[in-house]
PDB file of C-alpha atoms and ligand atoms in Angstrom:
ATOM      1  CA  MET A 816     291.537 110.843  60.285  1.00 59.00           C
ATOM      2  CA  ALA A 817     293.209 113.813  61.860  1.00 92.00           C
ATOM      3  CA  ILE A 818     296.703 112.745  62.743  1.00 96.00           C
ATOM      4  CA  GLN A 819     298.439 115.462  64.718  1.00 97.00           C
ATOM      5  CA  LYS A 820     302.101 116.293  65.034  1.00 97.00           C
ATOM      6  CA  ILE A 821     303.626 114.833  68.188  1.00 98.00           C
ATOM      7  CA  LEU A 822     305.711 117.295  70.176  1.00 98.00           C
ATOM      8  CA  ARG A 823     309.144 116.093  71.202  1.00 98.00           C
ATOM      9  CA  ILE A 824     311.285 116.551  74.294  1.00 98.00           C
ATOM     10  CA  GLY A 825     312.781 120.020  74.137  1.00 98.00           C
ATOM     11  CA  GLU A 826     309.386 121.591  73.469  1.00 98.00           C
ATOM     12  CA  PRO A 827     308.662 123.759  76.556  1.00 98.00           C
ATOM     13  CA  SER A 828     304.902 123.105  76.594  1.00 98.00           C
ATOM     14  CA  LEU A 829     305.538 119.410  77.353  1.00 98.00           C
ATOM     15  CA  LEU A 830     306.825 120.555  80.756  1.00 98.00           C
ATOM     16  CA  GLU A 831     303.714 122.543  81.664  1.00 98.00           C
ATOM     17  CA  LYS A 832     300.971 121.461  84.032  1.00 98.00           C
ATOM     18  CA  SER A 833     297.758 120.967  82.060  1.00 98.00           C
ATOM     19  CA  SER A 834     294.379 122.346  83.086  1.00 98.00           C
ATOM     20  CA  PRO A 835     291.191 120.297  83.672  1.00 98.00           C
ATOM     21  CA  ILE A 836     288.509 119.629  81.076  1.00 98.00           C
ATOM     22  CA  THR A 837     285.326 121.392  82.127  1.00 96.00           C
ATOM     23  CA  GLU A 838     282.997 121.111  79.143  1.00 93.00           C
ATOM     24  CA  PHE A 839     281.527 117.888  77.778  1.00 96.00           C
ATOM     25  CA  ASN A 840     279.347 116.983  74.806  1.00 94.00           C
ATOM     26  CA  SER A 841     281.147 119.601  72.772  1.00 96.00           C
ATOM     27  CA  ALA A 842     282.476 119.451  69.233  1.00 97.00           C
ATOM     28  CA  TRP A 843     285.827 120.605  70.570  1.00 97.00           C
ATOM     29  CA  LEU A 844     286.147 117.680  72.964  1.00 98.00           C
ATOM     30  CA  ASP A 845     284.873 115.163  70.389  1.00 97.00           C
ATOM     31  CA  ALA A 846     287.496 116.372  67.910  1.00 97.00           C
ATOM     32  CA  LEU A 847     290.250 116.257  70.538  1.00 98.00           C
ATOM     33  CA  VAL A 848     289.382 112.664  71.482  1.00 98.00           C
ATOM     34  CA  GLN A 849     289.326 111.614  67.834  1.00 98.00           C
ATOM     35  CA  ASN A 850     292.631 113.335  67.153  1.00 98.00           C
ATOM     36  CA  LEU A 851     294.209 111.537  70.112  1.00 98.00           C
ATOM     37  CA  TRP A 852     292.970 108.137  68.887  1.00 97.00           C
ATOM     38  CA  ASP A 853     293.997 108.811  65.301  1.00 97.00           C
ATOM     39  CA  THR A 854     297.466 110.021  66.273  1.00 97.00           C
ATOM     40  CA  MET A 855     298.016 107.158  68.706  1.00 95.00           C
ATOM     41  CA  ALA A 856     296.930 104.610  66.105  1.00 93.00           C
ATOM     42  CA  ALA A 857     299.152 106.116  63.424  1.00 94.00           C
ATOM     43  CA  HIS A 858     302.154 105.557  65.694  1.00 92.00           C
ATOM     44  CA  ARG A 859     300.915 102.219  67.076  1.00 88.00           C
ATOM     45  CA  GLY A 860     301.249 103.633  70.564  1.00 90.00           C
ATOM     46  CA  ALA A 861     299.836 102.216  73.767  1.00 92.00           C
ATOM     47  CA  GLY A 862     298.687 105.628  74.894  1.00 96.00           C
ATOM     48  CA  LEU A 863     298.797 109.324  74.210  1.00 98.00           C
ATOM     49  CA  ALA A 864     298.301 112.431  76.314  1.00 98.00           C
ATOM     50  CA  ALA A 865     296.819 115.678  74.995  1.00 98.00           C
ATOM     51  CA  PRO A 866     299.932 117.777  75.777  1.00 98.00           C
ATOM     52  CA  GLN A 867     301.824 115.598  73.301  1.00 98.00           C
ATOM     53  CA  ILE A 868     299.704 117.011  70.488  1.00 98.00           C
ATOM     54  CA  GLY A 869     299.974 120.533  71.827  1.00 98.00           C
ATOM     55  CA  VAL A 870     296.799 120.679  73.910  1.00 98.00           C
ATOM     56  CA  ASN A 871     297.570 121.310  77.575  1.00 98.00           C
ATOM     57  CA  ARG A 872     294.383 119.832  78.987  1.00 98.00           C
ATOM     58  CA  ARG A 873     293.956 116.875  81.345  1.00 98.00           C
ATOM     59  CA  ILE A 874     292.934 114.079  79.008  1.00 98.00           C
ATOM     60  CA  VAL A 875     294.728 110.897  77.963  1.00 98.00           C
ATOM     61  CA  VAL A 876     293.814 107.901  75.826  1.00 98.00           C
ATOM     62  CA  PHE A 877     295.349 104.452  76.085  1.00 97.00           C
ATOM     63  CA  GLY A 878     294.777 100.768  75.597  1.00 95.00           C
ATOM     64  CA  PHE A 879     294.985  98.073  72.976  1.00 86.00           C
ATOM     65  CA  GLU A 880     293.509  94.695  72.289  1.00 79.00           C
ATOM     66  CA  HIS A 881     296.489  93.335  70.450  1.00 71.00           C
ATOM     67  CA  ASN A 882     299.489  95.465  69.619  1.00 61.00           C
ATOM     68  CA  GLU A 883     302.146  94.044  67.331  1.00 66.00           C
ATOM     69  CA  ARG A 884     304.716  96.142  69.156  1.00 64.00           C
ATOM     70  CA  TYR A 885     303.789  94.517  72.469  1.00 64.00           C
ATOM     71  CA  PRO A 886     302.807  90.954  71.547  1.00 69.00           C
ATOM     72  CA  ASP A 887     303.244  89.701  75.108  1.00 71.00           C
ATOM     73  CA  ALA A 888     301.609  92.601  76.881  1.00 73.00           C
ATOM     74  CA  PRO A 889     298.227  92.009  78.510  1.00 80.00           C
ATOM     75  CA  GLU A 890     295.289  93.686  76.828  1.00 88.00           C
ATOM     76  CA  ILE A 891     294.125  97.028  78.156  1.00 94.00           C
ATOM     77  CA  PRO A 892     290.633  98.283  77.299  1.00 95.00           C
ATOM     78  CA  LEU A 893     290.565 101.289  74.998  1.00 96.00           C
ATOM     79  CA  THR A 894     290.062 104.102  77.470  1.00 98.00           C
ATOM     80  CA  VAL A 895     289.511 107.842  77.447  1.00 98.00           C
ATOM     81  CA  LEU A 896     290.520 109.198  80.864  1.00 98.00           C
ATOM     82  CA  ILE A 897     289.768 112.818  81.727  1.00 98.00           C
ATOM     83  CA  ASN A 898     290.855 114.759  84.835  1.00 98.00           C
ATOM     84  CA  PRO A 899     292.467 111.621  86.269  1.00 98.00           C
ATOM     85  CA  GLN A 900     293.432 110.970  89.856  1.00 98.00           C
ATOM     86  CA  ILE A 901     295.759 108.162  90.864  1.00 98.00           C
ATOM     87  CA  GLU A 902     295.683 106.498  94.255  1.00 98.00           C
ATOM     88  CA  LEU A 903     298.548 104.185  95.189  1.00 98.00           C
ATOM     89  CA  LEU A 904     297.583 100.728  96.456  1.00 98.00           C
ATOM     90  CA  GLY A 905     300.837  99.941  98.195  1.00 97.00           C
ATOM     91  CA  GLU A 906     304.391 101.114  98.026  1.00 97.00           C
ATOM     92  CA  ALA A 907     305.769  98.340  95.804  1.00 98.00           C
ATOM     93  CA  MET A 908     307.407  99.456  92.577  1.00 98.00           C
ATOM     94  CA  ASP A 909     308.625  97.627  89.480  1.00 97.00           C
ATOM     95  CA  GLU A 910     311.334  98.798  87.134  1.00 97.00           C
ATOM     96  CA  GLN A 911     310.697  98.122  83.442  1.00 95.00           C
ATOM     97  CA  TRP A 912     311.611  99.520  80.060  1.00 94.00           C
ATOM     98  CA  GLU A 913     309.605 102.465  78.784  1.00 95.00           C
ATOM     99  CA  GLY A 914     309.595 104.637  75.748  1.00 95.00           C
ATOM    100  CA  CYS A 915     307.607 107.678  74.752  1.00 97.00           C
ATOM    101  CA  LEU A 916     306.500 109.023  71.383  1.00 97.00           C
ATOM    102  CA  SER A 917     307.794 112.408  72.580  1.00 98.00           C
ATOM    103  CA  VAL A 918     311.231 110.880  73.219  1.00 97.00           C
ATOM    104  CA  PRO A 919     311.603 109.048  69.923  1.00 95.00           C
ATOM    105  CA  ASP A 920     313.779 105.976  69.460  1.00 93.00           C
ATOM    106  CA  MET A 921     314.907 105.824  73.086  1.00 96.00           C
ATOM    107  CA  ARG A 922     314.215 103.545  76.028  1.00 96.00           C
ATOM    108  CA  ALA A 923     315.120 103.452  79.698  1.00 97.00           C
ATOM    109  CA  LYS A 924     314.171 101.500  82.780  1.00 97.00           C
ATOM    110  CA  VAL A 925     311.592 103.389  84.788  1.00 98.00           C
ATOM    111  CA  PRO A 926     310.308 102.579  88.273  1.00 98.00           C
ATOM    112  CA  ARG A 927     306.508 102.694  88.592  1.00 98.00           C
ATOM    113  CA  TYR A 928     304.084 101.741  91.333  1.00 98.00           C
ATOM    114  CA  ARG A 929     302.819  98.215  90.832  1.00 98.00           C
ATOM    115  CA  GLN A 930     299.208  98.652  91.954  1.00 98.00           C
ATOM    116  CA  ILE A 931     297.037 101.716  91.632  1.00 98.00           C
ATOM    117  CA  ARG A 932     293.423 102.795  91.559  1.00 98.00           C
ATOM    118  CA  TYR A 933     292.635 105.478  89.039  1.00 98.00           C
ATOM    119  CA  ARG A 934     289.503 107.509  88.685  1.00 98.00           C
ATOM    120  CA  GLY A 935     288.337 110.137  86.294  1.00 98.00           C
ATOM    121  CA  LEU A 936     285.726 110.893  83.664  1.00 98.00           C
ATOM    122  CA  ASN A 937     285.064 109.257  80.313  1.00 98.00           C
ATOM    123  CA  ALA A 938     284.439 111.143  77.073  1.00 97.00           C
ATOM    124  CA  GLN A 939     280.784 111.649  78.061  1.00 96.00           C
ATOM    125  CA  GLY A 940     281.764 113.152  81.411  1.00 97.00           C
ATOM    126  CA  GLU A 941     280.752 110.069  83.423  1.00 98.00           C
ATOM    127  CA  ALA A 942     282.875 109.091  86.425  1.00 98.00           C
ATOM    128  CA  PHE A 943     284.572 105.696  86.591  1.00 98.00           C
ATOM    129  CA  SER A 944     287.402 104.038  88.459  1.00 98.00           C
ATOM    130  CA  ARG A 945     289.562 100.943  88.070  1.00 98.00           C
ATOM    131  CA  GLU A 946     292.016  99.019  90.189  1.00 98.00           C
ATOM    132  CA  VAL A 947     294.906  97.851  88.042  1.00 97.00           C
ATOM    133  CA  GLU A 948     298.418  96.521  88.300  1.00 97.00           C
ATOM    134  CA  GLY A 949     301.502  95.819  86.249  1.00 96.00           C
ATOM    135  CA  PHE A 950     301.611  97.029  82.662  1.00 93.00           C
ATOM    136  CA  HIS A 951     298.191  98.689  82.827  1.00 96.00           C
ATOM    137  CA  ALA A 952     299.226 100.596  85.952  1.00 97.00           C
ATOM    138  CA  ARG A 953     302.502 101.575  84.272  1.00 97.00           C
ATOM    139  CA  VAL A 954     300.779 102.967  81.174  1.00 97.00           C
ATOM    140  CA  VAL A 955     298.377 105.052  83.259  1.00 98.00           C
ATOM    141  CA  GLN A 956     301.185 106.474  85.415  1.00 98.00           C
ATOM    142  CA  HIS A 957     303.208 107.328  82.307  1.00 98.00           C
ATOM    143  CA  GLU A 958     300.277 109.052  80.563  1.00 98.00           C
ATOM    144  CA  CYS A 959     299.121 110.957  83.626  1.00 98.00           C
ATOM    145  CA  ASP A 960     302.674 112.192  84.213  1.00 98.00           C
ATOM    146  CA  HIS A 961     302.381 114.033  80.884  1.00 98.00           C
ATOM    147  CA  LEU A 962     299.515 116.074  82.367  1.00 98.00           C
ATOM    148  CA  ASP A 963     301.873 117.341  85.063  1.00 98.00           C
ATOM    149  CA  GLY A 964     304.652 118.113  82.623  1.00 98.00           C
ATOM    150  CA  VAL A 965     306.708 115.055  83.558  1.00 98.00           C
ATOM    151  CA  LEU A 966     308.480 112.991  80.902  1.00 98.00           C
ATOM    152  CA  TYR A 967     309.769 109.522  81.748  1.00 98.00           C
ATOM    153  CA  PRO A 968     313.490 110.474  81.751  1.00 98.00           C
ATOM    154  CA  GLN A 969     312.694 112.493  84.891  1.00 98.00           C
ATOM    155  CA  ARG A 970     311.599 109.224  86.569  1.00 98.00           C
ATOM    156  CA  VAL A 971     314.622 107.154  85.591  1.00 98.00           C
ATOM    157  CA  ARG A 972     316.546 105.980  88.633  1.00 97.00           C
ATOM    158  CA  ASP A 973     319.628 104.653  86.808  1.00 97.00           C
ATOM    159  CA  LEU A 974     320.421 106.856  83.825  1.00 97.00           C
ATOM    160  CA  ARG A 975     322.871 104.254  82.570  1.00 96.00           C
ATOM    161  CA  THR A 976     319.824 102.342  81.311  1.00 96.00           C
ATOM    162  CA  LEU A 977     318.879 105.242  78.996  1.00 97.00           C
ATOM    163  CA  GLY A 978     319.748 104.510  75.389  1.00 97.00           C
ATOM    164  CA  PHE A 979     318.626 104.176  71.827  1.00 96.00           C
ATOM    165  CA  ARG A 980     316.250 101.238  71.371  1.00 93.00           C
ATOM    166  CA  GLU A 981     318.220  99.936  68.422  1.00 92.00           C
ATOM    167  CA  ASP A 982     321.465  99.788  70.374  1.00 94.00           C
ATOM    168  CA  LEU A 983     319.876  98.441  73.540  1.00 94.00           C
ATOM    169  CA  GLU A 984     318.373  95.626  71.479  1.00 91.00           C
ATOM    170  CA  ARG A 985     321.531  94.882  69.549  1.00 92.00           C
ATOM    171  CA  SER A 986     323.551  94.643  72.747  1.00 93.00           C
ATOM    172  CA  GLY A 987     320.973  92.341  74.295  1.00 92.00           C
ATOM    173  CA  GLN A 988     319.956  94.644  77.120  1.00 91.00           C
ATOM    174  CA  LEU A 989     316.445  95.299  75.885  1.00 88.00           C
ATOM    175  CA  GLU A 990     314.591  92.009  76.045  1.00 72.00           C
ATOM    176  CA  THR A 991     311.090  92.762  77.173  1.00 52.00           C
ATOM    177  CA  GLN A 992     308.659  94.702  75.033  1.00 54.00           C
ATOM    178  CA  PRO A 993     308.793  98.236  76.334  1.00 48.00           C
ATOM    179  CA  CYS A 994     305.899 100.366  77.395  1.00 49.00           C
ATOM    180  CA  ASP A 995     305.571 103.101  74.830  1.00 53.00           C
ATOM    181  CA  ASP A 996     303.023 105.815  74.738  1.00 49.00           C
TER     182      ASP A 996
HETATM  183 NI1   NI B1327     304.873 109.493  76.807  1.00 65.12          NI
END
């Protein structure tokens, strides 16, 4: 296990645009992928982007089969996504609660596109694409935003929804299981 420190909002490098991955089948990339999985698992996250552990390269990991933090969320295959591109499949958006391991203990309602197609490379450098919707689409948009230096508070439409998870839950505003990364 190589659990890494997760950078938090206020750290300037989280706002940088990350550069593509160009080398595959390397010890460096293997270690980065393992560190992302280990760090995500340690925090029971649904996803993690490399900039969050201080590596400004275009790679994210996400997915879970059953996550106790999101008991009602649909399963998402465990995925390594490198140099991703997102194509919108329609203009429709949904607004749902999100959190982020780089914005600890907080939640807000974030609008995201409902249906997307994403493409990129897996850990072996092989191309793949998927058409997804709903929670899966939300997680991918959240993670890929990190690669462009965007944190979810920048996407919040109504900042009155931003609050501490504990207080949002106690006051009955936070009902659904939020998307965390
Ligand atoms: Ni995040």
